[in-house]
mmCIF file of C-alpha atoms in Angstrom:
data_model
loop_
_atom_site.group_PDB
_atom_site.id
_atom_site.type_symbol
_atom_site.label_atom_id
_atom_site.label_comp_id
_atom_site.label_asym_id
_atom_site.label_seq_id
_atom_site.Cartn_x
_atom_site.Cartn_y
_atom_site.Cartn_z
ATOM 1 C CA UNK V 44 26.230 -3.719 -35.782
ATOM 2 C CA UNK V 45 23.452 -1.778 -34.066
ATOM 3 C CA UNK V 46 24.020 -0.165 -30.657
ATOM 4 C CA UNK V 47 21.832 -2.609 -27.671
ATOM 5 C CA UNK V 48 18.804 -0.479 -26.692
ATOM 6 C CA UNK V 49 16.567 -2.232 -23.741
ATOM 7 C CA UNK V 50 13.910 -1.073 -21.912
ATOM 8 C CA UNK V 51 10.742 -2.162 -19.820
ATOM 9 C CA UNK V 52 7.475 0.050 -19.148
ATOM 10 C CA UNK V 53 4.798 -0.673 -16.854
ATOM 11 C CA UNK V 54 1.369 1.505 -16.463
ATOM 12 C CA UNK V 55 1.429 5.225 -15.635
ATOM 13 C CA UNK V 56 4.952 5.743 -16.835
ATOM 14 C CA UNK V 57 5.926 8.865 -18.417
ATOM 15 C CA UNK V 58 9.509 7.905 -21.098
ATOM 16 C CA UNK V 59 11.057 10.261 -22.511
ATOM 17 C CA UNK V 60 13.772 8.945 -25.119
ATOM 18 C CA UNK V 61 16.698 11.654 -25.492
ATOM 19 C CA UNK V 62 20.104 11.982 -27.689
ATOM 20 C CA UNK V 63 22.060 13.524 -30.819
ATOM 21 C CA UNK V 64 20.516 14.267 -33.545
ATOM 22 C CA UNK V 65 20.360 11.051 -36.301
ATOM 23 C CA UNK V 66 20.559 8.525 -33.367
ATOM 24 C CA UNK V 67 17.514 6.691 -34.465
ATOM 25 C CA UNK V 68 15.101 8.863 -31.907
ATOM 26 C CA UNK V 69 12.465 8.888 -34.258
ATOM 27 C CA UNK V 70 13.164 5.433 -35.673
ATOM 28 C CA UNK V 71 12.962 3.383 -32.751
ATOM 29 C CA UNK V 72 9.494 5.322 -31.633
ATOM 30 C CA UNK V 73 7.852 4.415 -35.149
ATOM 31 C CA UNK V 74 9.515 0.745 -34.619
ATOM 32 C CA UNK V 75 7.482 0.335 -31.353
ATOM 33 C CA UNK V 76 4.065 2.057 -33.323
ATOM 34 C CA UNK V 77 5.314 -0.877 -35.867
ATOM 35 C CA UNK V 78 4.921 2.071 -38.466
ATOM 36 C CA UNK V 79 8.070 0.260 -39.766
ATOM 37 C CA UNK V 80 10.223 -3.197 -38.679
ATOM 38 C CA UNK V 81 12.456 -3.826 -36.513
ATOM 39 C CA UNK V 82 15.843 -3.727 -37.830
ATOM 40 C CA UNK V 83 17.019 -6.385 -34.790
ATOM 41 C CA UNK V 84 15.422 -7.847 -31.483
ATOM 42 C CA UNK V 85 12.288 -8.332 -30.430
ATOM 43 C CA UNK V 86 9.562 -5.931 -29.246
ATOM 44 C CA UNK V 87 6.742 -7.568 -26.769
ATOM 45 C CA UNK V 88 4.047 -5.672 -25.773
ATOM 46 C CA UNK V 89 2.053 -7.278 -22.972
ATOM 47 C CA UNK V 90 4.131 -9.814 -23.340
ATOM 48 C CA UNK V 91 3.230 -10.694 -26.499
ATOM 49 C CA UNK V 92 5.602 -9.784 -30.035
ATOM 50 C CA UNK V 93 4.365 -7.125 -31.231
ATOM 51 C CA UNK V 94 4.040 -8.644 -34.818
ATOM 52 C CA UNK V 95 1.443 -10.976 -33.500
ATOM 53 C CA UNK V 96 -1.142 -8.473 -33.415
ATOM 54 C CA UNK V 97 -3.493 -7.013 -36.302
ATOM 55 C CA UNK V 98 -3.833 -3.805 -37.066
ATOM 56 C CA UNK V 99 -7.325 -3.096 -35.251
ATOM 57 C CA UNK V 100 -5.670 -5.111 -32.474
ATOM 58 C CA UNK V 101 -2.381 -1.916 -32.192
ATOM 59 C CA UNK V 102 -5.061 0.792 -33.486
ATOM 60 C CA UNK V 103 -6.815 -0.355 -29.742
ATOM 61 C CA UNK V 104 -3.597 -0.486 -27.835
ATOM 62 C CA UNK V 105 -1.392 1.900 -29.310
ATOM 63 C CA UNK V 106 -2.181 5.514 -30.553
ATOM 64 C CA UNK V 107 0.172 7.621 -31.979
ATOM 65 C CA UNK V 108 1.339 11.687 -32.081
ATOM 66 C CA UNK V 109 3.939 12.029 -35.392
ATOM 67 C CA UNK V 110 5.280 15.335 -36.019
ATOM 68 C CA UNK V 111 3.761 15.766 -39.891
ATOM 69 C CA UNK V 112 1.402 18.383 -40.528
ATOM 70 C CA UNK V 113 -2.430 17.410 -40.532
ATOM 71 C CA UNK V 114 -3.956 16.686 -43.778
ATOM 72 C CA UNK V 115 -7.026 18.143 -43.064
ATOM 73 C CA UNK V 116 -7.144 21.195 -41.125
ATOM 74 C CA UNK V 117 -9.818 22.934 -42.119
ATOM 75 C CA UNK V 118 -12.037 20.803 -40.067
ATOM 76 C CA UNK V 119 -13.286 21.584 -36.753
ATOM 77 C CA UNK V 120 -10.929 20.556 -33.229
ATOM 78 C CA UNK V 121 -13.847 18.104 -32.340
ATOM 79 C CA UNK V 122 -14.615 16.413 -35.748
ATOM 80 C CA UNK V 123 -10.587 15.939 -35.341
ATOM 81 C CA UNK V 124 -10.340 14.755 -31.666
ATOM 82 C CA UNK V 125 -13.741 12.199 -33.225
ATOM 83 C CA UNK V 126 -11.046 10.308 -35.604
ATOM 84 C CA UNK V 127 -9.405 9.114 -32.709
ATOM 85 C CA UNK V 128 -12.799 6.875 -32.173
ATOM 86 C CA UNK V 129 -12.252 5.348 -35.706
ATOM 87 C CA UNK V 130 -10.463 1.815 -34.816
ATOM 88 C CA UNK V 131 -14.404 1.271 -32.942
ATOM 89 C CA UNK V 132 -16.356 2.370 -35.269
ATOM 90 C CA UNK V 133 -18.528 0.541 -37.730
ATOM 91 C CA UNK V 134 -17.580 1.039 -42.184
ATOM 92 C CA UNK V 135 -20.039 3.805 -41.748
ATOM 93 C CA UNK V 136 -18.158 5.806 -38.945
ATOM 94 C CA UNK V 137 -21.280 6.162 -37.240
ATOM 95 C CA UNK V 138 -20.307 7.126 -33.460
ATOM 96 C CA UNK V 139 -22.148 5.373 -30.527
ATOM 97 C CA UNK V 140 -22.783 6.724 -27.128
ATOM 98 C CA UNK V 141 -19.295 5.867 -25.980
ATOM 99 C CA UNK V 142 -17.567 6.656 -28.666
ATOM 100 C CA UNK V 143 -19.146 10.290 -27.898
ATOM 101 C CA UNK V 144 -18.683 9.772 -24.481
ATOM 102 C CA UNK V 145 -14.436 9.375 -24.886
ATOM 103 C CA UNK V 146 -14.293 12.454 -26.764
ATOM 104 C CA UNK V 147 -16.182 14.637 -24.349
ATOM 105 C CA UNK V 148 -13.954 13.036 -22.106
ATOM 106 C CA UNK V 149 -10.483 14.078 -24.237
ATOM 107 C CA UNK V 150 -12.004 17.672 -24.736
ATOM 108 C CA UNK V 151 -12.283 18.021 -20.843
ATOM 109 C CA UNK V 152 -8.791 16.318 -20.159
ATOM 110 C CA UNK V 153 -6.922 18.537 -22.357
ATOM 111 C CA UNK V 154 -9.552 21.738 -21.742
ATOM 112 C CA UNK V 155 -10.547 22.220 -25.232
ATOM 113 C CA UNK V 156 -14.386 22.800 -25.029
ATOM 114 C CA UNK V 157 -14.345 26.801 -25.734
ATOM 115 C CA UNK V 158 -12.397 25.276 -29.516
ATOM 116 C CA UNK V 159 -14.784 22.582 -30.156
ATOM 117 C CA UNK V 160 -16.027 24.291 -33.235
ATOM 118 C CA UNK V 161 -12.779 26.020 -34.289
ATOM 119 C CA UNK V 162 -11.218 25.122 -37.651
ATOM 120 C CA UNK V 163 -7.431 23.631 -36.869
ATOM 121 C CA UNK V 164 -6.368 25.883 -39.185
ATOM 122 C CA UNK V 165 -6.428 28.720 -37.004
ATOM 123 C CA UNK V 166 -4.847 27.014 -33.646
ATOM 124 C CA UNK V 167 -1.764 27.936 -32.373
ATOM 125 C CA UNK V 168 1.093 25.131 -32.336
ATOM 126 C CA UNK V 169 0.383 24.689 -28.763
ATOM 127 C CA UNK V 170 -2.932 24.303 -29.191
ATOM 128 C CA UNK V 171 -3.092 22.393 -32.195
ATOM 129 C CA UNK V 172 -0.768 20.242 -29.726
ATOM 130 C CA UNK V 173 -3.390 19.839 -27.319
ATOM 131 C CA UNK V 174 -6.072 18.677 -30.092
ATOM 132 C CA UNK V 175 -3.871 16.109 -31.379
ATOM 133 C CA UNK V 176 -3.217 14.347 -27.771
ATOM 134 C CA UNK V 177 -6.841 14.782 -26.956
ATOM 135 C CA UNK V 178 -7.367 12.295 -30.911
ATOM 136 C CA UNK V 179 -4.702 10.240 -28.694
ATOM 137 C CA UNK V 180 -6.584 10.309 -25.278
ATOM 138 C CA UNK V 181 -9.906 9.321 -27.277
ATOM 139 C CA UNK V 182 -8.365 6.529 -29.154
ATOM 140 C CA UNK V 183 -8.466 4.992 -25.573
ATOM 141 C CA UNK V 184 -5.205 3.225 -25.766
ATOM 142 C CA UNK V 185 -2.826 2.104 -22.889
ATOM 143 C CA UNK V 186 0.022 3.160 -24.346
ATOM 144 C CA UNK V 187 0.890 6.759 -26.488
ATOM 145 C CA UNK V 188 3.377 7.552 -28.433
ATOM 146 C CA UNK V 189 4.711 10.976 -29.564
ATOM 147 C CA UNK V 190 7.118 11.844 -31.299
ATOM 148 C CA UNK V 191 8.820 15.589 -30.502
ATOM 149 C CA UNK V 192 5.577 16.646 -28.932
ATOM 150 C CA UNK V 193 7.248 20.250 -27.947
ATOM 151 C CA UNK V 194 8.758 20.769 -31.419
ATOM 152 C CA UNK V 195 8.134 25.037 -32.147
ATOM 153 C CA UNK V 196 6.404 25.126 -28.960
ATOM 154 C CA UNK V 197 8.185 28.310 -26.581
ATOM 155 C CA UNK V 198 9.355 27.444 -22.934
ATOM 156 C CA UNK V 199 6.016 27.850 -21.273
ATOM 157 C CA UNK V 200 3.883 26.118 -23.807
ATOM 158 C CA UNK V 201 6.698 22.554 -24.069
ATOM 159 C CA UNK V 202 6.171 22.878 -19.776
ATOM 160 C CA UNK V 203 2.611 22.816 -20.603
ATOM 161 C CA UNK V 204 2.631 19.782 -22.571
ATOM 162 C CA UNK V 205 5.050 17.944 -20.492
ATOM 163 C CA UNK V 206 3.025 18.593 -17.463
ATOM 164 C CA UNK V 207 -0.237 17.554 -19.151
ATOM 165 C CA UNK V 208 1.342 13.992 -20.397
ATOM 166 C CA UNK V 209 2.781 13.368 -16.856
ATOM 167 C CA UNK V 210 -0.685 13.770 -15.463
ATOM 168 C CA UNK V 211 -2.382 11.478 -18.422
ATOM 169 C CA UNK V 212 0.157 8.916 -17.682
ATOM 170 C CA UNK V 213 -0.013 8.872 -13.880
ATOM 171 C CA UNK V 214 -4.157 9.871 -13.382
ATOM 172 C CA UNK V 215 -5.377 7.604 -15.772
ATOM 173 C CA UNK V 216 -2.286 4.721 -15.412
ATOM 174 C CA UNK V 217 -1.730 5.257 -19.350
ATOM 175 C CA UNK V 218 1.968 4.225 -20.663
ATOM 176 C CA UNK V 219 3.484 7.418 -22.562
ATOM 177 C CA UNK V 220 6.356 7.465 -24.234
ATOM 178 C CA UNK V 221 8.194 10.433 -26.306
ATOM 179 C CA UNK V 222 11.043 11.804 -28.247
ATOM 180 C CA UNK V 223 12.552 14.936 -27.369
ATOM 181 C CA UNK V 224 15.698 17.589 -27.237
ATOM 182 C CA UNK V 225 14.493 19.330 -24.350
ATOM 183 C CA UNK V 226 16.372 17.255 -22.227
ATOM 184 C CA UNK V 227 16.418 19.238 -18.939
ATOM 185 C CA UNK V 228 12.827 19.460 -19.275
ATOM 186 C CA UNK V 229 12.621 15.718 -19.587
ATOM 187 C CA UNK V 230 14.891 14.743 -16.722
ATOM 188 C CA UNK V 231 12.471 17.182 -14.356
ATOM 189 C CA UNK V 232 9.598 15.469 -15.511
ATOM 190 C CA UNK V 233 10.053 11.850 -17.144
ATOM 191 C CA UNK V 234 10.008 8.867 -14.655
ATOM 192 C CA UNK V 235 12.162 7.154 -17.117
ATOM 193 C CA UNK V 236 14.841 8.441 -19.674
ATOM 194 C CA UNK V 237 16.519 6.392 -22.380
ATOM 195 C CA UNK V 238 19.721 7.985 -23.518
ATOM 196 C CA UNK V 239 20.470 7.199 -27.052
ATOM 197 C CA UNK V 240 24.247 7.834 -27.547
ATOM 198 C CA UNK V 241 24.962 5.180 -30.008
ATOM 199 C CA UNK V 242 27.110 3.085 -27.244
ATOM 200 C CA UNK V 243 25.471 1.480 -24.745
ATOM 201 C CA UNK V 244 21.560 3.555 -24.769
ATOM 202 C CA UNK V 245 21.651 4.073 -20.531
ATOM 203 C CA UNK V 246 18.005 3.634 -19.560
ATOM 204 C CA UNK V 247 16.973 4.409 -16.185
ATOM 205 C CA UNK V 248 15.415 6.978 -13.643
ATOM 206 C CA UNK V 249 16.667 10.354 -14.170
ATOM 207 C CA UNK V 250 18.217 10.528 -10.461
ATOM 208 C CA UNK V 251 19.915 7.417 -11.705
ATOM 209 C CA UNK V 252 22.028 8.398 -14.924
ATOM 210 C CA UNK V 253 22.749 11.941 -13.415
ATOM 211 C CA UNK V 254 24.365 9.928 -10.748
ATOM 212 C CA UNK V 255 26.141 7.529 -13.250
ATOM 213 C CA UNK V 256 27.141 10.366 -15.263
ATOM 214 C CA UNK V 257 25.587 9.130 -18.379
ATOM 215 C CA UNK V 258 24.511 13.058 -19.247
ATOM 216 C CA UNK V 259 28.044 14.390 -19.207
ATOM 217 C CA UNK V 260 28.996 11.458 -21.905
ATOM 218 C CA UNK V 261 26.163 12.544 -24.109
ATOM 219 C CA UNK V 262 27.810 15.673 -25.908
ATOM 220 C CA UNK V 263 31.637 16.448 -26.513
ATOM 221 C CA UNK V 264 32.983 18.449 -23.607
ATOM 222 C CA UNK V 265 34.565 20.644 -26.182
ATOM 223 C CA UNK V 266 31.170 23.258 -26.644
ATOM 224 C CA UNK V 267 28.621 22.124 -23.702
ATOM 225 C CA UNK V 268 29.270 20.481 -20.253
ATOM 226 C CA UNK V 269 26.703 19.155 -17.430
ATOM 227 C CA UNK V 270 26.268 20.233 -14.271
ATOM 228 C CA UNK V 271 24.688 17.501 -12.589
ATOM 229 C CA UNK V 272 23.794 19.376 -9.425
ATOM 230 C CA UNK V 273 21.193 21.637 -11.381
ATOM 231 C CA UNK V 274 20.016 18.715 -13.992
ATOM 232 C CA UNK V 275 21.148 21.225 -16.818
ATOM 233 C CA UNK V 276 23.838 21.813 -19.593
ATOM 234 C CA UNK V 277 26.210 24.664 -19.627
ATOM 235 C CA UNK V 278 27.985 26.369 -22.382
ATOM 236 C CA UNK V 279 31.406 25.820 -22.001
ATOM 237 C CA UNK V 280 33.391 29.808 -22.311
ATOM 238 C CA UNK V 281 35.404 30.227 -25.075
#
């Protein structure tokens, strides 16, 4: 029987969706990209199920970061941030003046106009990061989904990222919603957190399941404890 997970976003919410490893982290975000079905429940999505739309219909609500390596990176950060205009486009791919005008408009969001011309080959992880959320922010979607955004990233960079969705999500009213194991870095920064801990999935403000203890039941006590006065786990001495 699968664990109850419900949850309700609204525009220019930042989710971040935390837990063990093999909880289904991953699974539920592809579920609600429809990348696969659900396994139980129903998903609505502006109040409508979310199998009732087409494909083109999701490719203009929903955009999507997955943690797979690029096929392609030998082409250029703008010619990749450009396939985010793809679900307007005509068989051709021909680009009008606002499909041009949405990229420009991702470039200077995420700050990428000195790499417009630089092969993704040679970006770093945190700025091949950036590229791939500005293909997101071009797709000109409501909602984005990413999953493990922060993955290889050091401290500084995963801040940088965090800090850059939370402003995408609140500036522009977009819906964002993530996977992650940085989980002190998401309960600083996420609006909402859903806990997956196979029981009963706690989703709520952050303020909210620190106060109702929900971190503290998220590991055994045995090697890690939380201290819910800092927001952050401590090693427990041997």
């Amino acid at each position: 029987m699968c664990s109850p997970i419900s949850f309700e976003l609204g525009h220019g919410e930042l989710m971040g969706i935390v837990g063990i490893n093999g909880v289904g982290k991953s699974t539920l975000l592809k579920t609600l990209a429809r990348f696969q079905p659900t396994l139980s429940g129903n998903v609505l999505l502006k109040g409508k199920p979310l199998e009732k739309y087409s494909g083109g219909e999701m490719a203009q609500l929903v955009s999507v970061v997955l943690t797979e390596p690029i096929a392609a990176k030998h082409i250029a950060v703008q010619e990749l941030i450009a396939l985010g205009r793809h679900p307007y486009t005509n068989w051709l791919g021909k680009l009008s003046r606002t499909d041009k005008d949405e990229i420009e408009k991702a470039i200077s969001l995420l700050n990428l106009e000195d790499m417009r011309t630089t092969p993704c080959a040679e970006l770093s992880d945190g700025q091949l990061q950036r590229v791939l959320i500005a293909r997101a922010m071009a797709q000109g979607t409501d909602i984005m989904l990413l999953d493990e955004p922060t993955t290889h990233l050091d401290l500084y960079h995963k801040v940088a990222i965090l800090k850059i969705l939370k402003t995408l999500a609140h500036s522009l009213q977009k819906t964002i919603v993530y996977t992650t194991h940085d989980i002190e870095l998401a309960i600083q920064l996420c609006d909402k957190l859903l806990i997956m801990n196979g029981d009963k999935n706690p989703f709520d403000q952050p303020c909210n399941l620190i106060m109702h203890q929900e971190f503290e039941r998220l590991f055994p006590s045995d090697n890690v404890t939380f201290n819910p006065k800092t927001g952050s786990f401590k090693i427990r001495n041997i």
